Amino acid sequence: MSFGTLPNALVVIAVVVVVLARRLSWSELENSDTDVWRGPLLLTGVGIYQLYDRHTGLGVVDVVLLVIGTAVALVAGTASGRVAQVERRAGKVFFRLGLPGLGIMVAYLVIRIGLAGVGHLLGASVSGGPALMVSLGANLLTQSLVIQSKARRDAEEYSTR
């Protein structure tokens, strides 16, 4: 690991820890939803910027690994969002991932880190930090979209009772 990838690794680890801790406990889903979207959008944006800034020519292996990593992120985000628990309390919506969601997130992270290792072995130039940031951001954005959809659907059901 070079000195340049160490900050990326630390950012990814810090974001994973904060997001998992926050999403495992009950959190209010605000009306504006900015709290749910801000972190994933920022993470994705930084990852895309770093990919663009550092790598002007992507090889076939790079593109294949980015596509696979994004596909795995989208599937895991959808799955963890579907198993997330959504509750209505005093007119407010709360959500958390729970243990099934944690299991899906851990499996996703293991697969994604494995892809980074494969990319490193194959000589891919984007297998590290920026690709991990984009993938994790895509995962969390998808998860947020599914959770918000569940919350809206549950709110509509609750209001028609």
mmCIF file with all atom_site columns, N, CA, C and O in Angstrom, residues 88-94 158:
data_model
loop_
_atom_site.group_PDB
_atom_site.id
_atom_site.type_symbol
_atom_site.label_atom_id
_atom_site.label_alt_id
_atom_site.label_comp_id
_atom_site.label_asym_id
_atom_site.label_entity_id
_atom_site.label_seq_id
_atom_site.pdbx_PDB_ins_code
_atom_site.Cartn_x
_atom_site.Cartn_y
_atom_site.Cartn_z
_atom_site.occupancy
_atom_site.B_iso_or_equiv
_atom_site.pdbx_formal_charge
_atom_site.auth_seq_id
_atom_site.auth_comp_id
_atom_site.auth_asym_id
_atom_site.auth_atom_id
_atom_site.pdbx_PDB_model_num
ATOM 1  N N  . ARG A 1 88  ? -43.277 3.539  12.145 1.00 0.00 ? 88  ARG A N  1
ATOM 2  C CA . ARG A 1 88  ? -43.882 4.854  12.320 1.00 0.00 ? 88  ARG A CA 1
ATOM 3  C C  . ARG A 1 88  ? -44.135 5.040  13.806 1.00 0.00 ? 88  ARG A C  1
ATOM 4  O O  . ARG A 1 88  ? -44.784 4.227  14.427 1.00 0.00 ? 88  ARG A O  1
ATOM 5  N N  . ARG A 1 89  ? -43.580 6.126  14.340 1.00 0.00 ? 89  ARG A N  1
ATOM 6  C CA . ARG A 1 89  ? -43.742 6.436  15.767 1.00 0.00 ? 89  ARG A CA 1
ATOM 7  C C  . ARG A 1 89  ? -44.146 7.905  15.895 1.00 0.00 ? 89  ARG A C  1
ATOM 8  O O  . ARG A 1 89  ? -43.382 8.787  15.497 1.00 0.00 ? 89  ARG A O  1
ATOM 9  N N  . ALA A 1 90  ? -45.307 8.117  16.477 1.00 0.00 ? 90  ALA A N  1
ATOM 10 C CA . ALA A 1 90  ? -45.797 9.480  16.714 1.00 0.00 ? 90  ALA A CA 1
ATOM 11 C C  . ALA A 1 90  ? -45.739 10.339 15.452 1.00 0.00 ? 90  ALA A C  1
ATOM 12 O O  . ALA A 1 90  ? -45.310 11.486 15.484 1.00 0.00 ? 90  ALA A O  1
ATOM 13 N N  . GLY A 1 91  ? -46.124 9.757  14.342 1.00 0.00 ? 91  GLY A N  1
ATOM 14 C CA . GLY A 1 91  ? -46.154 10.496 13.091 1.00 0.00 ? 91  GLY A CA 1
ATOM 15 C C  . GLY A 1 91  ? -44.822 10.643 12.384 1.00 0.00 ? 91  GLY A C  1
ATOM 16 O O  . GLY A 1 91  ? -44.743 11.261 11.334 1.00 0.00 ? 91  GLY A O  1
ATOM 17 N N  . LYS A 1 92  ? -43.759 10.084 12.950 1.00 0.00 ? 92  LYS A N  1
ATOM 18 C CA . LYS A 1 92  ? -42.439 10.159 12.328 1.00 0.00 ? 92  LYS A CA 1
ATOM 19 C C  . LYS A 1 92  ? -42.015 8.764  11.895 1.00 0.00 ? 92  LYS A C  1
ATOM 20 O O  . LYS A 1 92  ? -42.416 7.773  12.484 1.00 0.00 ? 92  LYS A O  1
ATOM 21 N N  . VAL A 1 93  ? -41.178 8.708  10.861 1.00 0.00 ? 93  VAL A N  1
ATOM 22 C CA . VAL A 1 93  ? -40.715 7.434  10.319 1.00 0.00 ? 93  VAL A CA 1
ATOM 23 C C  . VAL A 1 93  ? -39.284 7.180  10.793 1.00 0.00 ? 93  VAL A C  1
ATOM 24 O O  . VAL A 1 93  ? -38.422 8.056  10.692 1.00 0.00 ? 93  VAL A O  1
ATOM 25 N N  . PHE A 1 94  ? -39.059 5.972  11.299 1.00 0.00 ? 94  PHE A N  1
ATOM 26 C CA . PHE A 1 94  ? -37.735 5.548  11.752 1.00 0.00 ? 94  PHE A CA 1
ATOM 27 C C  . PHE A 1 94  ? -37.342 4.297  10.985 1.00 0.00 ? 94  PHE A C  1
ATOM 28 O O  . PHE A 1 94  ? -38.200 3.517  10.566 1.00 0.00 ? 94  PHE A O  1
ATOM 29 N N  . TYR A 1 158 ? -50.467 3.485  6.309  1.00 0.00 ? 158 TYR A N  1
ATOM 30 C CA . TYR A 1 158 ? -50.847 3.961  7.634  1.00 0.00 ? 158 TYR A CA 1
ATOM 31 C C  . TYR A 1 158 ? -51.909 5.056  7.534  1.00 0.00 ? 158 TYR A C  1
ATOM 32 O O  . TYR A 1 158 ? -52.844 5.094  8.336  1.00 0.00 ? 158 TYR A O  1
#
